[in-house]
PDB file of C-alpha atoms in Angstrom:
ATOM      1  CA  MET A   1      35.309 166.178 -35.273  1.00  0.00           C
ATOM      2  CA  SER A   2      36.993 164.032 -37.862  1.00  0.00           C
ATOM      3  CA  ARG A   3      37.098 160.618 -36.365  1.00  0.00           C
ATOM      4  CA  THR A   4      33.974 158.494 -36.995  1.00  0.00           C
ATOM      5  CA  SER A   5      32.622 155.451 -34.462  1.00  0.00           C
ATOM      6  CA  SER A   6      29.560 153.123 -34.260  1.00  0.00           C
ATOM      7  CA  LEU A   7      29.197 153.734 -30.731  1.00  0.00           C
ATOM      8  CA  TRP A   8      30.618 156.256 -28.700  1.00  0.00           C
ATOM      9  CA  LEU A   9      31.195 154.624 -25.225  1.00  0.00           C
ATOM     10  CA  LEU A  10      31.751 157.066 -22.373  1.00  0.00           C
ATOM     11  CA  VAL A  11      32.517 155.887 -19.061  1.00  0.00           C
ATOM     12  CA  ASP A  12      32.289 157.440 -15.597  1.00  0.00           C
ATOM     13  CA  TYR A  13      35.508 155.235 -14.585  1.00  0.00           C
ATOM     14  CA  ALA A  14      35.581 156.389 -11.002  1.00  0.00           C
ATOM     15  CA  ASN A  15      31.652 155.305 -10.750  1.00  0.00           C
ATOM     16  CA  LEU A  16      33.188 151.857 -11.891  1.00  0.00           C
ATOM     17  CA  GLN A  17      33.001 149.210  -8.997  1.00  0.00           C
ATOM     18  CA  LEU A  18      36.374 148.736  -7.096  1.00  0.00           C
ATOM     19  CA  ILE A  19      36.064 145.351  -7.532  1.00  0.00           C
ATOM     20  CA  GLU A  20      35.596 145.263 -11.450  1.00  0.00           C
ATOM     21  CA  LYS A  21      38.695 147.918 -11.750  1.00  0.00           C
ATOM     22  CA  LYS A  22      41.162 145.611  -9.688  1.00  0.00           C
ATOM     23  CA  ARG A  23      40.258 142.420 -12.264  1.00  0.00           C
ATOM     24  CA  GLY A  24      42.066 145.042 -15.121  1.00  0.00           C
ATOM     25  CA  LEU A  25      40.837 147.586 -17.692  1.00  0.00           C
ATOM     26  CA  SER A  26      40.475 144.479 -20.602  1.00  0.00           C
ATOM     27  CA  TYR A  27      37.992 142.734 -18.232  1.00  0.00           C
ATOM     28  CA  VAL A  28      36.017 146.166 -17.353  1.00  0.00           C
ATOM     29  CA  VAL A  29      36.017 147.050 -21.067  1.00  0.00           C
ATOM     30  CA  ASP A  30      34.600 143.503 -22.308  1.00  0.00           C
ATOM     31  CA  SER A  31      31.824 143.464 -19.167  1.00  0.00           C
ATOM     32  CA  ILE A  32      30.582 147.087 -20.490  1.00  0.00           C
ATOM     33  CA  VAL A  33      30.562 145.652 -24.141  1.00  0.00           C
ATOM     34  CA  ASN A  34      28.808 142.350 -23.305  1.00  0.00           C
ATOM     35  CA  ARG A  35      26.605 144.128 -21.146  1.00  0.00           C
ATOM     36  CA  ILE A  36      25.518 146.455 -23.897  1.00  0.00           C
ATOM     37  CA  GLY A  37      25.140 143.351 -26.259  1.00  0.00           C
ATOM     38  CA  LEU A  38      23.757 142.335 -29.454  1.00  0.00           C
ATOM     39  CA  ALA A  39      20.633 144.529 -29.140  1.00  0.00           C
ATOM     40  CA  HIS A  40      22.745 147.387 -29.717  1.00  0.00           C
ATOM     41  CA  LEU A  41      25.918 146.094 -32.059  1.00  0.00           C
ATOM     42  CA  ARG A  42      26.353 144.695 -35.022  1.00  0.00           C
ATOM     43  CA  HIS A  43      29.323 142.434 -36.228  1.00  0.00           C
ATOM     44  CA  ASN A  44      32.570 144.703 -37.112  1.00  0.00           C
ATOM     45  CA  ASP A  45      30.973 147.952 -35.225  1.00  0.00           C
ATOM     46  CA  PHE A  46      33.615 150.388 -34.013  1.00  0.00           C
ATOM     47  CA  VAL A  47      33.213 151.431 -30.444  1.00  0.00           C
ATOM     48  CA  THR A  48      35.374 154.152 -28.931  1.00  0.00           C
ATOM     49  CA  VAL A  49      35.927 153.826 -25.398  1.00  0.00           C
ATOM     50  CA  ARG A  50      36.360 156.842 -23.218  1.00  0.00           C
ATOM     51  CA  LEU A  51      37.562 156.645 -20.115  1.00  0.00           C
ATOM     52  CA  TYR A  52      36.753 159.813 -17.557  1.00  0.00           C
ATOM     53  CA  GLY A  53      38.635 160.680 -14.504  1.00  0.00           C
ATOM     54  CA  GLY A  54      40.488 162.953 -12.647  1.00  0.00           C
ATOM     55  CA  TRP A  55      44.185 162.302 -15.152  1.00  0.00           C
ATOM     56  CA  TYR A  56      45.771 165.352 -14.426  1.00  0.00           C
ATOM     57  CA  SER A  57      47.394 166.627 -10.923  1.00  0.00           C
ATOM     58  CA  GLY A  58      48.331 170.211 -12.256  1.00  0.00           C
ATOM     59  CA  SER A  59      49.644 169.691 -16.048  1.00  0.00           C
ATOM     60  CA  THR A  60      51.511 165.870 -14.879  1.00  0.00           C
ATOM     61  CA  LEU A  61      49.403 162.852 -15.292  1.00  0.00           C
ATOM     62  CA  THR A  62      48.505 160.855 -12.084  1.00  0.00           C
ATOM     63  CA  LYS A  63      49.905 157.369 -11.387  1.00  0.00           C
ATOM     64  CA  ASN A  64      46.559 156.107 -11.757  1.00  0.00           C
ATOM     65  CA  ALA A  65      46.192 158.037 -15.064  1.00  0.00           C
ATOM     66  CA  GLN A  66      49.772 156.331 -16.037  1.00  0.00           C
ATOM     67  CA  LYS A  67      49.015 152.569 -15.167  1.00  0.00           C
ATOM     68  CA  LEU A  68      45.733 153.070 -17.242  1.00  0.00           C
ATOM     69  CA  ALA A  69      47.631 154.485 -19.969  1.00  0.00           C
ATOM     70  CA  GLY A  70      49.968 151.313 -20.043  1.00  0.00           C
ATOM     71  CA  GLN A  71      47.034 149.029 -20.062  1.00  0.00           C
ATOM     72  CA  ILE A  72      45.359 151.241 -23.171  1.00  0.00           C
ATOM     73  CA  GLU A  73      48.622 150.724 -25.331  1.00  0.00           C
ATOM     74  CA  SER A  74      48.521 147.091 -24.962  1.00  0.00           C
ATOM     75  CA  LEU A  75      44.935 146.463 -25.457  1.00  0.00           C
ATOM     76  CA  SER A  76      44.396 149.051 -28.163  1.00  0.00           C
ATOM     77  CA  PRO A  77      42.585 148.898 -30.713  1.00  0.00           C
ATOM     78  CA  ALA A  78      41.475 145.087 -30.101  1.00  0.00           C
ATOM     79  CA  PRO A  79      38.780 143.078 -31.207  1.00  0.00           C
ATOM     80  CA  ILE A  80      35.812 141.991 -28.220  1.00  0.00           C
ATOM     81  CA  THR A  81      33.807 138.947 -28.914  1.00  0.00           C
ATOM     82  CA  VAL A  82      29.945 139.712 -27.593  1.00  0.00           C
ATOM     83  CA  ARG A  83      28.518 136.629 -26.645  1.00  0.00           C
ATOM     84  CA  ALA A  84      24.676 135.859 -26.533  1.00  0.00           C
ATOM     85  CA  GLY A  85      24.118 132.136 -26.289  1.00  0.00           C
ATOM     86  CA  SER A  86      25.255 130.189 -29.535  1.00  0.00           C
ATOM     87  CA  ARG A  87      25.808 133.691 -31.505  1.00  0.00           C
ATOM     88  CA  ASN A  88      28.981 135.577 -31.021  1.00  0.00           C
ATOM     89  CA  ILE A  89      30.233 138.554 -33.068  1.00  0.00           C
ATOM     90  CA  GLN A  90      33.405 140.663 -32.910  1.00  0.00           C
ATOM     91  CA  VAL A  91      33.248 144.566 -32.363  1.00  0.00           C
ATOM     92  CA  ARG A  92      36.423 146.577 -32.881  1.00  0.00           C
ATOM     93  CA  THR A  93      37.543 148.873 -29.864  1.00  0.00           C
ATOM     94  CA  ASN A  94      39.814 151.600 -29.360  1.00  0.00           C
ATOM     95  CA  ILE A  95      39.985 152.971 -25.835  1.00  0.00           C
ATOM     96  CA  GLU A  96      41.483 156.160 -24.510  1.00  0.00           C
ATOM     97  CA  LEU A  97      41.549 158.341 -21.400  1.00  0.00           C
ATOM     98  CA  ALA A  98      39.611 161.308 -21.768  1.00  0.00           C
ATOM     99  CA  ARG A  99      42.031 164.038 -21.446  1.00  0.00           C
ATOM    100  CA  SER A 100      40.269 166.788 -23.640  1.00  0.00           C
ATOM    101  CA  LEU A 101      36.860 167.235 -24.997  1.00  0.00           C
ATOM    102  CA  VAL A 102      35.979 165.252 -28.249  1.00  0.00           C
ATOM    103  CA  CYS A 103      35.407 168.520 -29.980  1.00  0.00           C
ATOM    104  CA  ASN A 104      38.864 169.664 -29.180  1.00  0.00           C
ATOM    105  CA  PRO A 105      41.069 166.806 -28.957  1.00  0.00           C
ATOM    106  CA  GLY A 106      44.401 168.808 -29.008  1.00  0.00           C
ATOM    107  CA  LYS A 107      43.393 170.910 -25.740  1.00  0.00           C
ATOM    108  CA  ASP A 108      43.968 168.968 -22.516  1.00  0.00           C
ATOM    109  CA  ILE A 109      41.912 169.943 -19.452  1.00  0.00           C
ATOM    110  CA  LEU A 110      44.590 169.683 -16.741  1.00  0.00           C
ATOM    111  CA  HIS A 111      44.078 169.955 -12.835  1.00  0.00           C
ATOM    112  CA  THR A 112      41.200 167.323 -12.672  1.00  0.00           C
ATOM    113  CA  PHE A 113      42.669 165.575  -9.716  1.00  0.00           C
ATOM    114  CA  ARG A 114      43.446 167.901  -6.698  1.00  0.00           C
ATOM    115  CA  VAL A 115      44.074 166.930  -3.035  1.00  0.00           C
ATOM    116  CA  ARG A 116      42.226 169.550  -0.911  1.00  0.00           C
ATOM    117  CA  GLY A 117      42.959 170.262   2.913  1.00  0.00           C
ATOM    118  CA  PHE A 118      40.668 170.123   6.033  1.00  0.00           C
ATOM    119  CA  PRO A 119      37.116 170.056   4.507  1.00  0.00           C
ATOM    120  CA  THR A 120      34.311 172.586   5.532  1.00  0.00           C
ATOM    121  CA  GLY A 121      31.087 171.862   5.941  1.00  0.00           C
ATOM    122  CA  LEU A 122      31.685 168.991   8.699  1.00  0.00           C
ATOM    123  CA  SER A 123      29.389 168.198  11.308  1.00  0.00           C
ATOM    124  CA  CYS A 124      29.859 165.901  14.286  1.00  0.00           C
ATOM    125  CA  GLU A 125      27.349 164.765  16.686  1.00  0.00           C
ATOM    126  CA  ASN A 126      28.621 165.723  20.694  1.00  0.00           C
ATOM    127  CA  PRO A 127      29.137 163.230  23.224  1.00  0.00           C
ATOM    128  CA  PRO A 128      27.443 160.782  24.483  1.00  0.00           C
ATOM    129  CA  PHE A 129      27.177 159.390  21.122  1.00  0.00           C
ATOM    130  CA  LYS A 130      24.390 157.208  20.106  1.00  0.00           C
ATOM    131  CA  ASP A 131      24.948 153.561  20.103  1.00  0.00           C
ATOM    132  CA  CYS A 132      28.210 154.005  22.262  1.00  0.00           C
ATOM    133  CA  VAL A 133      28.751 150.719  24.427  1.00  0.00           C
ATOM    134  CA  ASN A 134      30.252 152.851  27.163  1.00  0.00           C
ATOM    135  CA  SER A 135      30.337 156.632  26.700  1.00  0.00           C
ATOM    136  CA  THR A 136      32.582 157.123  29.724  1.00  0.00           C
ATOM    137  CA  VAL A 137      35.586 155.677  28.013  1.00  0.00           C
ATOM    138  CA  CYS A 138      34.837 156.090  24.262  1.00  0.00           C
ATOM    139  CA  PRO A 139      38.034 156.824  22.221  1.00  0.00           C
ATOM    140  CA  TRP A 140      36.100 159.358  20.163  1.00  0.00           C
ATOM    141  CA  LEU A 141      35.215 161.815  22.775  1.00  0.00           C
ATOM    142  CA  PRO A 142      37.568 164.273  21.492  1.00  0.00           C
ATOM    143  CA  LEU A 143      36.602 164.050  18.036  1.00  0.00           C
ATOM    144  CA  PRO A 144      33.955 166.954  18.449  1.00  0.00           C
ATOM    145  CA  ALA A 145      36.615 169.469  19.890  1.00  0.00           C
ATOM    146  CA  PHE A 146      39.091 168.682  17.442  1.00  0.00           C
ATOM    147  CA  LEU A 147      37.218 168.677  14.309  1.00  0.00           C
ATOM    148  CA  MET A 148      34.371 171.435  15.181  1.00  0.00           C
ATOM    149  CA  ARG A 149      36.695 173.814  17.115  1.00  0.00           C
ATOM    150  CA  ARG A 150      39.599 172.870  14.905  1.00  0.00           C
ATOM    151  CA  ARG A 151      42.262 172.365  17.747  1.00  0.00           C
ATOM    152  CA  CYS A 152      43.447 169.499  19.938  1.00  0.00           C
ATOM    153  CA  PRO A 153      41.606 169.473  23.081  1.00  0.00           C
ATOM    154  CA  ILE A 154      45.065 168.753  25.120  1.00  0.00           C
ATOM    155  CA  ASP A 155      46.279 172.341  26.288  1.00  0.00           C
ATOM    156  CA  GLY A 156      49.327 173.783  24.395  1.00  0.00           C
ATOM    157  CA  CYS A 157      48.659 171.682  21.391  1.00  0.00           C
ATOM    158  CA  GLU A 158      48.953 173.587  18.323  1.00  0.00           C
ATOM    159  CA  LEU A 159      47.682 170.478  16.003  1.00  0.00           C
ATOM    160  CA  HIS A 160      45.030 171.607  13.392  1.00  0.00           C
ATOM    161  CA  PRO A 161      43.130 168.993  11.470  1.00  0.00           C
ATOM    162  CA  LYS A 162      44.212 170.378   8.365  1.00  0.00           C
ATOM    163  CA  ARG A 163      47.613 168.798   9.082  1.00  0.00           C
ATOM    164  CA  ILE A 164      45.951 165.335   9.216  1.00  0.00           C
ATOM    165  CA  ILE A 165      42.783 165.146   7.546  1.00  0.00           C
ATOM    166  CA  SER A 166      42.551 165.820   3.351  1.00  0.00           C
ATOM    167  CA  LYS A 167      40.683 165.132   0.708  1.00  0.00           C
ATOM    168  CA  ALA A 168      41.402 163.956  -2.958  1.00  0.00           C
ATOM    169  CA  GLU A 169      38.481 164.827  -5.147  1.00  0.00           C
ATOM    170  CA  GLN A 170      38.114 165.079  -9.193  1.00  0.00           C
ATOM    171  CA  LYS A 171      36.898 168.549 -10.961  1.00  0.00           C
ATOM    172  CA  VAL A 172      35.390 169.400 -14.124  1.00  0.00           C
ATOM    173  CA  VAL A 173      35.292 165.526 -14.535  1.00  0.00           C
ATOM    174  CA  ASP A 174      31.339 164.817 -14.727  1.00  0.00           C
ATOM    175  CA  THR A 175      31.141 168.005 -16.561  1.00  0.00           C
ATOM    176  CA  MET A 176      33.560 166.879 -19.582  1.00  0.00           C
ATOM    177  CA  LEU A 177      31.297 163.386 -19.909  1.00  0.00           C
ATOM    178  CA  THR A 178      28.396 165.524 -19.908  1.00  0.00           C
ATOM    179  CA  ALA A 179      29.715 168.362 -22.409  1.00  0.00           C
ATOM    180  CA  ASP A 180      31.073 164.973 -24.971  1.00  0.00           C
ATOM    181  CA  LEU A 181      27.733 163.349 -24.332  1.00  0.00           C
ATOM    182  CA  VAL A 182      25.580 166.534 -25.382  1.00  0.00           C
ATOM    183  CA  ASP A 183      28.064 167.372 -28.228  1.00  0.00           C
ATOM    184  CA  LEU A 184      28.226 163.802 -29.984  1.00  0.00           C
ATOM    185  CA  ALA A 185      24.494 163.333 -29.360  1.00  0.00           C
ATOM    186  CA  SER A 186      23.603 166.611 -30.972  1.00  0.00           C
ATOM    187  CA  ARG A 187      25.842 165.007 -34.179  1.00  0.00           C
ATOM    188  CA  GLY A 188      23.502 162.183 -34.499  1.00  0.00           C
ATOM    189  CA  GLU A 189      26.430 159.784 -32.911  1.00  0.00           C
ATOM    190  CA  ARG A 190      25.253 156.620 -31.370  1.00  0.00           C
ATOM    191  CA  VAL A 191      25.912 157.048 -27.525  1.00  0.00           C
ATOM    192  CA  ALA A 192      26.539 155.342 -24.194  1.00  0.00           C
ATOM    193  CA  ILE A 193      26.979 156.360 -20.976  1.00  0.00           C
ATOM    194  CA  VAL A 194      28.119 154.313 -17.883  1.00  0.00           C
ATOM    195  CA  SER A 195      27.527 155.511 -14.504  1.00  0.00           C
ATOM    196  CA  SER A 196      24.973 155.532 -11.831  1.00  0.00           C
ATOM    197  CA  ASP A 197      25.653 158.976 -11.108  1.00  0.00           C
ATOM    198  CA  ASP A 198      22.747 160.969 -10.915  1.00  0.00           C
ATOM    199  CA  ASP A 199      24.690 164.088 -12.298  1.00  0.00           C
ATOM    200  CA  MET A 200      24.941 162.794 -15.626  1.00  0.00           C
ATOM    201  CA  TRP A 201      21.150 163.040 -15.990  1.00  0.00           C
ATOM    202  CA  PRO A 202      21.041 166.712 -16.968  1.00  0.00           C
ATOM    203  CA  GLY A 203      22.950 165.523 -19.833  1.00  0.00           C
ATOM    204  CA  ILE A 204      21.043 162.561 -20.685  1.00  0.00           C
ATOM    205  CA  SER A 205      17.692 164.958 -20.398  1.00  0.00           C
ATOM    206  CA  LEU A 206      19.247 167.048 -22.753  1.00  0.00           C
ATOM    207  CA  SER A 207      20.402 165.029 -25.304  1.00  0.00           C
ATOM    208  CA  LEU A 208      17.101 163.074 -25.495  1.00  0.00           C
ATOM    209  CA  ALA A 209      15.156 166.331 -26.109  1.00  0.00           C
ATOM    210  CA  ARG A 210      17.215 166.925 -28.975  1.00  0.00           C
ATOM    211  CA  GLY A 211      16.015 163.682 -30.273  1.00  0.00           C
ATOM    212  CA  ALA A 212      19.089 161.878 -29.300  1.00  0.00           C
ATOM    213  CA  SER A 213      18.904 157.976 -28.478  1.00  0.00           C
ATOM    214  CA  VAL A 214      21.484 157.231 -25.396  1.00  0.00           C
ATOM    215  CA  ILE A 215      22.061 153.881 -23.809  1.00  0.00           C
ATOM    216  CA  HIS A 216      22.468 154.475 -20.149  1.00  0.00           C
ATOM    217  CA  VAL A 217      24.426 151.519 -18.819  1.00  0.00           C
ATOM    218  CA  GLN A 218      24.214 151.371 -14.621  1.00  0.00           C
ATOM    219  CA  THR A 219      27.327 150.650 -12.571  1.00  0.00           C
ATOM    220  CA  LYS A 220      26.099 149.820  -9.118  1.00  0.00           C
ATOM    221  CA  ARG A 221      23.366 146.616  -8.588  1.00  0.00           C
ATOM    222  CA  GLY A 222      20.237 147.504  -7.630  1.00  0.00           C
ATOM    223  CA  GLN A 223      20.239 150.843  -8.804  1.00  0.00           C
ATOM    224  CA  ASN A 224      18.330 152.644 -11.359  1.00  0.00           C
ATOM    225  CA  THR A 225      17.701 156.090 -12.871  1.00  0.00           C
ATOM    226  CA  ALA A 226      14.718 157.512 -10.367  1.00  0.00           C
ATOM    227  CA  ARG A 227      11.670 157.208 -11.921  1.00  0.00           C
ATOM    228  CA  HIS A 228      10.857 160.931 -11.640  1.00  0.00           C
ATOM    229  CA  TYR A 229      13.565 161.319 -14.451  1.00  0.00           C
ATOM    230  CA  THR A 230      12.561 158.421 -16.536  1.00  0.00           C
ATOM    231  CA  GLN A 231       8.535 158.840 -16.639  1.00  0.00           C
ATOM    232  CA  GLY A 232       6.924 159.183 -19.753  1.00  0.00           C
ATOM    233  CA  LEU A 233      10.510 159.099 -21.859  1.00  0.00           C
ATOM    234  CA  THR A 234      10.227 157.397 -25.294  1.00  0.00           C
ATOM    235  CA  ASP A 235      12.358 154.175 -26.375  1.00  0.00           C
ATOM    236  CA  ARG A 236      15.619 156.106 -27.032  1.00  0.00           C
ATOM    237  CA  TYR A 237      16.113 155.740 -24.004  1.00  0.00           C
ATOM    238  CA  VAL A 238      17.699 152.768 -22.828  1.00  0.00           C
ATOM    239  CA  GLN A 239      18.802 151.220 -19.174  1.00  0.00           C
ATOM    240  CA  ILE A 240      20.987 148.369 -18.605  1.00  0.00           C
ATOM    241  CA  GLU A 241      20.914 147.687 -14.980  1.00  0.00           C
ATOM    242  CA  ALA A 242      24.256 146.350 -13.081  1.00  0.00           C
TER     243      ALA A 242
END
């Protein structure tokens, strides 16, 4: 790994609040950096901001990834003012889509955005439904037969749920972020992770066990890492609430 950085900021982009993402990437990065603040940043620090998400549909960048890439091109590199009362400092930032692992930047990880057909493992309550105000004429009465039997309740209709129900999902993205976190932490780099997804905790725990310090920025208001994870941790784990 040839690049150097004062702080690596690993952002679980899908885990950010939609209202924040709608304000644009400049707002998102500025907000996160200022939440980390003067307690963990110094003047002229260089912050590498990596955005993790399902950026590839097959081997093609998704529309969302292309849109973000356009914003990155106009923003990065750019200084950000970190404000704390009357004291301000500036840090330099470089923003990038996490399309590959930090340790192997020449090898993009493809097929990270996938559209699945009718999902398995669904369950549906049989009528009459709880809290239904008029169970005899409820428009959802055919739903259990359609979902669970996987056929239209009208005789002769061959409509299958998979023709109208699909699910878009990210694959291997959380693992990429976790792999980068552990890799960077094991090299003694300063790392901050931005996510409220509990799936990230094994990577945080392993990094801490190896003697690293981790700044954990929560993305959802009122949500903190569960106490059964954090109990007994030293001050090398810093949690910043949303």
